Short mmCIF file of C-alpha atoms in Angstrom, two decimals:
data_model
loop_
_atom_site.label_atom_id
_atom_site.label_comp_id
_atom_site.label_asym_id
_atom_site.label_seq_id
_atom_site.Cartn_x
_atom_site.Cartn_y
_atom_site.Cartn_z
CA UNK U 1 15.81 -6.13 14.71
CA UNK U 2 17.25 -4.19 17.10
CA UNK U 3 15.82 -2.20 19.61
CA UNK U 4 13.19 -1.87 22.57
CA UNK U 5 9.92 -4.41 21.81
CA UNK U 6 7.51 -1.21 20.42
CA UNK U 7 10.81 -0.19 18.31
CA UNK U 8 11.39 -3.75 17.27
CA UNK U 9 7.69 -4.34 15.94
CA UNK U 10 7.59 -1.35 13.98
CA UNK U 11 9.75 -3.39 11.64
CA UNK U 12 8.58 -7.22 12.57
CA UNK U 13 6.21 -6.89 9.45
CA UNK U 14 8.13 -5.16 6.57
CA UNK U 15 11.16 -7.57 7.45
CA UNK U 16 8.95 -10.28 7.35
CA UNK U 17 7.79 -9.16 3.84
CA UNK U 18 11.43 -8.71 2.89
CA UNK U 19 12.46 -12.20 3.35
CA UNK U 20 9.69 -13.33 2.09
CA UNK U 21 10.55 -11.12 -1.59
CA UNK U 22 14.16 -12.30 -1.57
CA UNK U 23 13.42 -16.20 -1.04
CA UNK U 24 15.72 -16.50 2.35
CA UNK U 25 14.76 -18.02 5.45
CA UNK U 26 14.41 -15.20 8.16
CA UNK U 27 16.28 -15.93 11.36
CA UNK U 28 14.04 -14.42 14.50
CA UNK U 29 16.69 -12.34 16.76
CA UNK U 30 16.29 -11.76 20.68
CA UNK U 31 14.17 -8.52 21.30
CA UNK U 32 16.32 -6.26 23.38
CA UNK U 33 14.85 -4.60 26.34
CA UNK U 34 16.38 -2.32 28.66
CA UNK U 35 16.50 -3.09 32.40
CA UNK U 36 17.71 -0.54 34.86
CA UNK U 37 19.51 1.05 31.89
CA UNK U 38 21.28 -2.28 31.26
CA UNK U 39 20.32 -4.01 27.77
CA UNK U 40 18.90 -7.39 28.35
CA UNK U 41 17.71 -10.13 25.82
CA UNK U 42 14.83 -11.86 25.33
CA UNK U 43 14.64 -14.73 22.65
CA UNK U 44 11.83 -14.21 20.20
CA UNK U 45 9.80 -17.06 20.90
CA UNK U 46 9.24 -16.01 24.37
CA UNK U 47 7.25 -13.06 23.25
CA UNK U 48 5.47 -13.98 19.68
CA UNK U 49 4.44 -17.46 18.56
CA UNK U 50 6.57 -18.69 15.71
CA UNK U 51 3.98 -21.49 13.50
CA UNK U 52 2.05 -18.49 12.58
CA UNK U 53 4.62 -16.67 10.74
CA UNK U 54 5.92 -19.79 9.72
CA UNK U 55 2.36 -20.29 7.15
CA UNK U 56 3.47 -16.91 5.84
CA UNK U 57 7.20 -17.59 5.36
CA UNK U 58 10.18 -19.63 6.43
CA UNK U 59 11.73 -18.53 9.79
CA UNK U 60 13.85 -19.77 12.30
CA UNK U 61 14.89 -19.04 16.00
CA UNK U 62 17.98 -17.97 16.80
CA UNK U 63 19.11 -20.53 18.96
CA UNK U 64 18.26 -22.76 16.49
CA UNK U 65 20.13 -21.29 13.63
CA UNK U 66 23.39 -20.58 15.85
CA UNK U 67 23.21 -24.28 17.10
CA UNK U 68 22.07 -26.14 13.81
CA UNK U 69 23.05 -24.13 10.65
CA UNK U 70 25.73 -21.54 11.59
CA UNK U 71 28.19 -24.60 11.91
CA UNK U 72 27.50 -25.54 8.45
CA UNK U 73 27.00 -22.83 6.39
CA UNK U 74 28.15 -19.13 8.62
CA UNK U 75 31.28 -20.30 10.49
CA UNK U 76 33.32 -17.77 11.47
CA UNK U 77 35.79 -17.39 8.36
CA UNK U 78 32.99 -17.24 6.16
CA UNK U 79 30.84 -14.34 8.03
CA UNK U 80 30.38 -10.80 6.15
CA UNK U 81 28.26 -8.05 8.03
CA UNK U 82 25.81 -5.72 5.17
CA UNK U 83 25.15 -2.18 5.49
CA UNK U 84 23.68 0.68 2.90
CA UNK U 85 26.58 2.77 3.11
CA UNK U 86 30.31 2.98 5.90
CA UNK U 87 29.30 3.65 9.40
CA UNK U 88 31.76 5.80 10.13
CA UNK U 89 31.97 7.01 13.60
CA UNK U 90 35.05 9.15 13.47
CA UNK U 91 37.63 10.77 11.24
CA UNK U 92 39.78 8.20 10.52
CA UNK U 93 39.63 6.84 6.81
CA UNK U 94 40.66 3.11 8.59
CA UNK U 95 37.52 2.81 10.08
CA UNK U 96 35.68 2.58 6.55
CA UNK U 97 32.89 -0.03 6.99
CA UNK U 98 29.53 -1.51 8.22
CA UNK U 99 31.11 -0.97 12.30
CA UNK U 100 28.58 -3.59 13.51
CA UNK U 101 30.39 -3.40 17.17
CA UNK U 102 29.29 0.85 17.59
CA UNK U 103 27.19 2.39 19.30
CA UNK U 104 24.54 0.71 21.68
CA UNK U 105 22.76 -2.03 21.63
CA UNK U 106 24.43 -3.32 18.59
CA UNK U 107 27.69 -4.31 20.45
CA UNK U 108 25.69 -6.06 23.01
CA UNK U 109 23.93 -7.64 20.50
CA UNK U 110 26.45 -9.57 18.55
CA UNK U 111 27.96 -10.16 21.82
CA UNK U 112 25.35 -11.76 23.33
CA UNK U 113 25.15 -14.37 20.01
CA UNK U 114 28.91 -15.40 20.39
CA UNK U 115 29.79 -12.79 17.34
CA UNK U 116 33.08 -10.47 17.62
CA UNK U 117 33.99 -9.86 14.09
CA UNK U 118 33.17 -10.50 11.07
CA UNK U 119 36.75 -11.67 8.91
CA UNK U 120 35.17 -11.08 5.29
CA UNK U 121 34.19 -7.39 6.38
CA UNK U 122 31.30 -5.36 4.96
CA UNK U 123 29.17 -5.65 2.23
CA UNK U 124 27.05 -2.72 0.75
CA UNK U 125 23.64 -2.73 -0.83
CA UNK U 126 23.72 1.06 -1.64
CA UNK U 127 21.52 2.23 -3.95
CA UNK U 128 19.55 -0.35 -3.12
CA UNK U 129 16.68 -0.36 -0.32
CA UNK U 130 15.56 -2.94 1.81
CA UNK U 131 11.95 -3.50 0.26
CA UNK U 132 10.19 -5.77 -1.68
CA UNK U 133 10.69 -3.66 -4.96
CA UNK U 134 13.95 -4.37 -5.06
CA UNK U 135 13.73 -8.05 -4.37
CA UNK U 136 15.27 -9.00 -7.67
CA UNK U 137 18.35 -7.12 -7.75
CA UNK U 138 18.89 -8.11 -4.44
CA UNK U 139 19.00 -11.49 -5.19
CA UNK U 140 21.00 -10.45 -8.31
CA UNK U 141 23.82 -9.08 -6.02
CA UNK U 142 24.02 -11.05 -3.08
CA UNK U 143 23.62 -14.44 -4.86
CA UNK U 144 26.76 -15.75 -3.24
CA UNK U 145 26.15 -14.87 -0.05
CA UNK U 146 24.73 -17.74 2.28
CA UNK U 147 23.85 -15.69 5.06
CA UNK U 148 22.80 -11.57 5.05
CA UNK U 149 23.65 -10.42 7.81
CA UNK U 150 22.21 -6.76 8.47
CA UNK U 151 23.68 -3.62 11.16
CA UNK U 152 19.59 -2.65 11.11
CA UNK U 153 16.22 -4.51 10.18
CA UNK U 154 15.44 -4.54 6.44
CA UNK U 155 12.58 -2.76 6.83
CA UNK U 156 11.25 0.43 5.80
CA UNK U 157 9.45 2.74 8.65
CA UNK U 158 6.65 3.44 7.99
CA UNK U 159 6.13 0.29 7.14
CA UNK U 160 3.92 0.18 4.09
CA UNK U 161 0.19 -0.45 3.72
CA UNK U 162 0.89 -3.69 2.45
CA UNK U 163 3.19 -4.95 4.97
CA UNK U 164 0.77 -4.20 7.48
CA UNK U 165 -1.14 -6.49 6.99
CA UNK U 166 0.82 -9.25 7.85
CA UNK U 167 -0.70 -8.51 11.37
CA UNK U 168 -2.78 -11.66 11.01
CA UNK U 169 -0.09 -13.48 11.95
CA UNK U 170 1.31 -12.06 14.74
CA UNK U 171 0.15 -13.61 17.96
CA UNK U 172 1.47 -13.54 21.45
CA UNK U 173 2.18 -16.36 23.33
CA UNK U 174 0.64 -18.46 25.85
CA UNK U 175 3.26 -17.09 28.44
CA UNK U 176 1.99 -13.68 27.53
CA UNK U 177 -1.44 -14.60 27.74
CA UNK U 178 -1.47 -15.84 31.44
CA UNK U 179 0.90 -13.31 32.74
CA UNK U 180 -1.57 -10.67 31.52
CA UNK U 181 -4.81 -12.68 32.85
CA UNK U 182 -3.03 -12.95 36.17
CA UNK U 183 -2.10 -8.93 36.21
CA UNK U 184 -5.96 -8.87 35.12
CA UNK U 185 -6.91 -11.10 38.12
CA UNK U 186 -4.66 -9.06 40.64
CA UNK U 187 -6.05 -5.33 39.62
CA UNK U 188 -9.80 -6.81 39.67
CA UNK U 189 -11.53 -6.73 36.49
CA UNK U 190 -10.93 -9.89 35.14
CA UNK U 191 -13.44 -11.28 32.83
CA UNK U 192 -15.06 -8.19 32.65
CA UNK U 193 -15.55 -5.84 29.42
CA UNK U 194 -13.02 -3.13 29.51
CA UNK U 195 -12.17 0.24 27.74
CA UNK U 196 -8.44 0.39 27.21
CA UNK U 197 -6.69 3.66 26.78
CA UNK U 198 -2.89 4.26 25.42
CA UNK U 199 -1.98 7.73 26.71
CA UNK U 200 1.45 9.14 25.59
CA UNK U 201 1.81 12.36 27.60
CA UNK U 202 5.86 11.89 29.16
CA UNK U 203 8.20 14.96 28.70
CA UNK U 204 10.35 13.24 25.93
CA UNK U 205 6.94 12.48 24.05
CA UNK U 206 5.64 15.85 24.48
CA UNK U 207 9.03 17.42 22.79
CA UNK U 208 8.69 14.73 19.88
CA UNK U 209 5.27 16.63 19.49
CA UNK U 210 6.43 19.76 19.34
CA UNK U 211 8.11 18.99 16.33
CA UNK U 212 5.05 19.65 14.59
CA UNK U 213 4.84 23.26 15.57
CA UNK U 214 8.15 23.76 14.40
CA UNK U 215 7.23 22.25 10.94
CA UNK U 216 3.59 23.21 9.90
CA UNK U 217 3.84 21.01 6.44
CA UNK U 218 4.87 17.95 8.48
CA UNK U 219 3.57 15.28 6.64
CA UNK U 220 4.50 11.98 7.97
CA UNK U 221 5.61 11.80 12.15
CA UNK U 222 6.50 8.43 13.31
CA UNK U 223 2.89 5.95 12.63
CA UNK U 224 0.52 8.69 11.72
CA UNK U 225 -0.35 6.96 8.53
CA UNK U 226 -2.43 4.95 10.90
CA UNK U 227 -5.06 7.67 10.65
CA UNK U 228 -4.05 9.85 7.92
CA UNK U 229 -2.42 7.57 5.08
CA UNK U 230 0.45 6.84 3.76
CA UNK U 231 0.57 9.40 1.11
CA UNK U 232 -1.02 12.55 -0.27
CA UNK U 233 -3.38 10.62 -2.48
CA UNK U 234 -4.85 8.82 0.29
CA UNK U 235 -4.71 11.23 2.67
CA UNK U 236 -8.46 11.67 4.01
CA UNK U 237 -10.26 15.00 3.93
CA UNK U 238 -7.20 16.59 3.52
CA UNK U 239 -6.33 15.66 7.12
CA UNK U 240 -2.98 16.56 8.02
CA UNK U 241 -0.93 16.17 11.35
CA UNK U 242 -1.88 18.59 14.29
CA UNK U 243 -0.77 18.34 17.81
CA UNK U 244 -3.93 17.52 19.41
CA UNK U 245 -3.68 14.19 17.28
CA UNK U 246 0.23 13.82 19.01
CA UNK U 247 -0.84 15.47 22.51
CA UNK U 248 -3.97 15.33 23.59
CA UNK U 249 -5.69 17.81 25.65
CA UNK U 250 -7.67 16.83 29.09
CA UNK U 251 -11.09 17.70 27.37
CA UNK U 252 -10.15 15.56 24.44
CA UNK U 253 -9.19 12.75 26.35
CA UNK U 254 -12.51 13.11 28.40
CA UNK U 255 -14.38 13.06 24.89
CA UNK U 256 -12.90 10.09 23.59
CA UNK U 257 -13.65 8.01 26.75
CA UNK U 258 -17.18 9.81 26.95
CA UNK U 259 -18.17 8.48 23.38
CA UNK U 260 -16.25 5.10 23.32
CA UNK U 261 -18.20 4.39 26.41
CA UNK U 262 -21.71 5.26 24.98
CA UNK U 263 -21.28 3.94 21.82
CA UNK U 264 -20.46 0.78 23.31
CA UNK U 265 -23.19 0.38 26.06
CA UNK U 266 -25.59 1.88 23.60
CA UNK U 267 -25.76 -1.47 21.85
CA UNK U 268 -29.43 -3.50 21.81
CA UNK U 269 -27.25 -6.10 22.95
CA UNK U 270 -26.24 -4.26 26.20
CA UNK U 271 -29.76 -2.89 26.85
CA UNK U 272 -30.90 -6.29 26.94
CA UNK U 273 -28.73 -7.47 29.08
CA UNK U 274 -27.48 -10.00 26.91
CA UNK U 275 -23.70 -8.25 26.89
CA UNK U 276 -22.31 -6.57 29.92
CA UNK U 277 -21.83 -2.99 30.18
CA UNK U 278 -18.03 -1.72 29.87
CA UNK U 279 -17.72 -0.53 33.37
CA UNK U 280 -13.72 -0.49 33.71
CA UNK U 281 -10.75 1.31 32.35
CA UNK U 282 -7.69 0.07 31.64
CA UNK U 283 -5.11 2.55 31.20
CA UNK U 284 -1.51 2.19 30.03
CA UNK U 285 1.02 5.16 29.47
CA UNK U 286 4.40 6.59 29.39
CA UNK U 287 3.85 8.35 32.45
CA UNK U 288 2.56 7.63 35.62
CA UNK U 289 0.76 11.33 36.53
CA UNK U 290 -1.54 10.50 39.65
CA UNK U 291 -2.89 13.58 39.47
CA UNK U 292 -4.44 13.62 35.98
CA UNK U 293 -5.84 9.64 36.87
CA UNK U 294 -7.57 11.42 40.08
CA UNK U 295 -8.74 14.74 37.62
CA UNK U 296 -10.05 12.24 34.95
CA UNK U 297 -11.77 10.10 37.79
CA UNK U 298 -13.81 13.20 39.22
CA UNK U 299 -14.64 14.50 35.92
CA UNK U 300 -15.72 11.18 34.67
CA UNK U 301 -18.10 11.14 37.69
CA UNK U 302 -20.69 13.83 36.08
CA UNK U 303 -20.93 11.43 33.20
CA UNK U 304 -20.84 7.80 34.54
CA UNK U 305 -22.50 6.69 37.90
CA UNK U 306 -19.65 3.59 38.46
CA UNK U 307 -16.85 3.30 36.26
CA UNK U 308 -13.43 1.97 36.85
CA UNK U 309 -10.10 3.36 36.41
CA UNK U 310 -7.27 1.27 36.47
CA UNK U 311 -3.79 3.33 36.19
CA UNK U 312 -0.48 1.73 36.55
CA UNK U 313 -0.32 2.46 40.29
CA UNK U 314 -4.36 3.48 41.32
CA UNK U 315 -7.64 1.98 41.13
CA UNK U 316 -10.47 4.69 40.97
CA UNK U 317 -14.03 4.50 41.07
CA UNK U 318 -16.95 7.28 39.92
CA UNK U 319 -18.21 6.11 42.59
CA UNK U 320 -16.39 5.13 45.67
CA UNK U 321 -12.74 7.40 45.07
CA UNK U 322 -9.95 5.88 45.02
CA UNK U 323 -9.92 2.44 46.96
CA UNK U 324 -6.43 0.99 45.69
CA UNK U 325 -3.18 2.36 45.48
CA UNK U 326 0.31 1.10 45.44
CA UNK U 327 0.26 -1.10 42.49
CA UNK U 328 2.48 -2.54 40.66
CA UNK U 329 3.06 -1.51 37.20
CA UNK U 330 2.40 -3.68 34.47
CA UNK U 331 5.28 -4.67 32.55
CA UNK U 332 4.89 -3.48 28.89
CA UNK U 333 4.09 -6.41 27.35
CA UNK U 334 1.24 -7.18 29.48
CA UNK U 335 0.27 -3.53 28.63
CA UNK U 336 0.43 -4.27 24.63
CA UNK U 337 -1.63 -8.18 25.43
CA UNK U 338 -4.42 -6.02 27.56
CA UNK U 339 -4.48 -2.84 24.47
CA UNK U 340 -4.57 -5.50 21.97
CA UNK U 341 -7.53 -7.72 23.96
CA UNK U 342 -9.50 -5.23 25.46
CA UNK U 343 -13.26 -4.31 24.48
CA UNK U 344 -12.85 -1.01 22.76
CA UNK U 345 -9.93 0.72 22.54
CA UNK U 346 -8.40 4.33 22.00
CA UNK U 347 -5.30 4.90 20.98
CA UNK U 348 -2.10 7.72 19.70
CA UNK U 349 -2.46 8.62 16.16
CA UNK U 350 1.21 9.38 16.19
CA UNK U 351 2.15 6.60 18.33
CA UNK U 352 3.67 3.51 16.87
CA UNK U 353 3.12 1.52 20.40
CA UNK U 354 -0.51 2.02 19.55
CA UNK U 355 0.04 1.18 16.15
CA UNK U 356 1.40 -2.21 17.01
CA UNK U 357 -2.41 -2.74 18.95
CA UNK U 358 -4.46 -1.12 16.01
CA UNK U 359 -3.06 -3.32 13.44
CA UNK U 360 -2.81 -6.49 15.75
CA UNK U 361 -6.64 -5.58 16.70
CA UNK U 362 -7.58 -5.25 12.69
CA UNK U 363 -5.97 -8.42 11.07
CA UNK U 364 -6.64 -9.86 13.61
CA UNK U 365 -9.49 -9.63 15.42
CA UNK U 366 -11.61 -8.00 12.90
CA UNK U 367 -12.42 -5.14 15.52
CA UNK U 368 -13.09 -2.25 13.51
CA UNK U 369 -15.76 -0.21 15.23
CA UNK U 370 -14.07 -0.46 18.51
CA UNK U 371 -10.40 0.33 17.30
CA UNK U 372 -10.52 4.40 17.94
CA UNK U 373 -8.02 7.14 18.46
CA UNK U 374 -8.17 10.37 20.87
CA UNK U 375 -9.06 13.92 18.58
CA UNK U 376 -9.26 12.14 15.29
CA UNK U 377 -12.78 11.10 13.97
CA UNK U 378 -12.68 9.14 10.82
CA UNK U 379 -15.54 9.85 8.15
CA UNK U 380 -17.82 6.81 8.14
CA UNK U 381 -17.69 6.49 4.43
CA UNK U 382 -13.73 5.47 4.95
CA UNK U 383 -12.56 1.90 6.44
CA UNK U 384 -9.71 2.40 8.44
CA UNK U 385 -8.25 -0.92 7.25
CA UNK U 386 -7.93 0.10 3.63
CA UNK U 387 -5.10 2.54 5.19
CA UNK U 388 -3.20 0.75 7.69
#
């Protein structure tokens, strides 16, 4: 799995699934992460517990496999690298082959685990696909080969309904927990009810989104089955990709907070004072715009006598203006704990960071009515479960 986290966990699930279909143990690779525009590693375990996904399948660290099994059954003469098809990068009918070592991050990758070739060359699994359809010609075909090693995750994208819900046993760890209490702590609404909010609006997101203007009978852009299906048979009401549902306008954004909010603190529970009322925001985005945090705070303010906001660098209130400023910026894992975590929740239709929180908030949390998404409203009659 190669990749940024979000990228990464886009495929976490179906590779899981994969393994699981072919019968081999799946070995848990360093999520890459980019730091000043320099690719840096972090080992899986840092980020995800492991003994949950170990009562679904068999997996194993990297730094376990490298140090325990790679001496024994992938030493170096014996190591093949699998593709679908040649990678080839130029012109030149020499460089047939997987090319494991081009292009970025997958140089730095086998690098950074001690790999610089691979003597038995490439294996190909064209026509095949990597899914769990195929699992017995698969293991038909690569019978002989101790360890499949892959240039990209064996995972389709979208990954399918069924994959999905493998969700259940994804769960960060402790590490991740306390870093995101503390961040909690520091910006002031800790263990207090909180509306979280996942707003893509940066300039490359906004030209990904105008990708549907340019194709009308889009289908299918990047996790939209989260809302709309999978396919044309479960598509619902005939809903099909728009550009509100990938860029949202201001007065959509203000809806979505405006009826998360009330459905929420319209519960008997809250009017009796027996549960809290959500009085904070948590926001988390792709781009830092001051200015729409201070519009959205003074707009809010007709609707919402004290609420909240917490942006990546401001803390506004309904009430009071802004009072905080300067903040640091929460790294994007404490983001994805505090999306995942929070209260109710709004999220990108189109956006597979958001999908990673709407699945983790399903399978595992059970949170249903307080999993929502900004200019799409679901028909009651439909569980949103049955399609992710």
């Amino acid at each position: 799995m190669h990749g940024t986290f979000w990228k990464s966990s886009r495929t976490i699930l179906g590779t899981l699934q994969f393994a699981k279909s072919i019968d081999r143990t799946l070995i848990l690779p360093p999520f890459i992460e980019y730091v000043d525009y320099k690719v840096t590693f972090q080992p899986f375990e840092d980020i995800l517990e492991i003994d949950p996904i170990r009562e679904y399948h068999r997996v194993m660290t990297m730094q376990d496999f490298l140090s325990k099994l790679a001496p024994l059954i992938w030493k170096h003469e014996n190591r093949s690298i699998t593709c679908y098809s040649s990678r080839n990068f130029s012109n030149n009918e020499k460089n047939q082959g997987c090319n494991p070592f081009e292009g970025s991050p997958f140089k730095e990758f086998w690098y950074h685990l001690g790999v610089r070739e691979f003597p038995l060359g490439s294996l190909y699994y064209k026509p095949l696909h990597t899914d769990y359809n195929y699992s017995n010609e698969w293991k038909q075909k690569f019978h002989n080969v101790p360890v499949l090693a892959l240039v990209g995750a064996p995972s389709s994208f979208p990954t399918n309904s069924k994959a999905v819900k493998l969700s259940k046993y994804i769960y960060f760890t402790k590490s991740i927990m306390e870093k995101a209490q503390k961040y909690r702590d520091e910006r002031g609404f800790a263990r207090k009810p909180y509306l979280a909010i996942h707003l893509r609006h940066g300039t490359d997101w906004i030209r990904a989104c105008e990708l549907i203007h340019s194709n009308p009978d889009l289908k299918q852009l990047f996790s939209s089955q989260q809302c709309l299906g999978d396919n044309d048979k479960h598509r619902w009401l005939n809903n099909w990709i728009t550009f509100d549902l990938c860029f949202h306008s201001f007065e959509q954004i203000i809806e979505g907070i405006k009826l998360s909010l009330q459905s929420y603190n319209n519960q008997d529970e809250v009017k009796r004072n027996e549960k809290e009322p959500i009085q904070h925001i948590y926001i988390a985005t792709d781009f830092n715009n001051e200015s729409l945090w201070l519009d959205l705070n003074q707009t809010l303010t007709k609707h919402f006598s004290s609420l909240t906001l917490i942006t990546p660098s401001l803390t506004l209130n309904t009430m009071n203006g802004t009072f905080s400023e300067h903040n640091k910026q929460a790294h994007f894992l404490i983001d994805l704990y505090l999306l995942s975590h929070s209260n109710v929740f709004i999220g990108n239709c189109i956006s597979s960071f958001s999908a990673f929180v709407t699945r983790y908030r399903l399978y595992r949390f059970n949170f249903f009515h307080t999993t929502h998404f900004f200019a799409f409203h679901r028909p009651n009659s439909v569980h949103l479960r049955d399609e992710l």
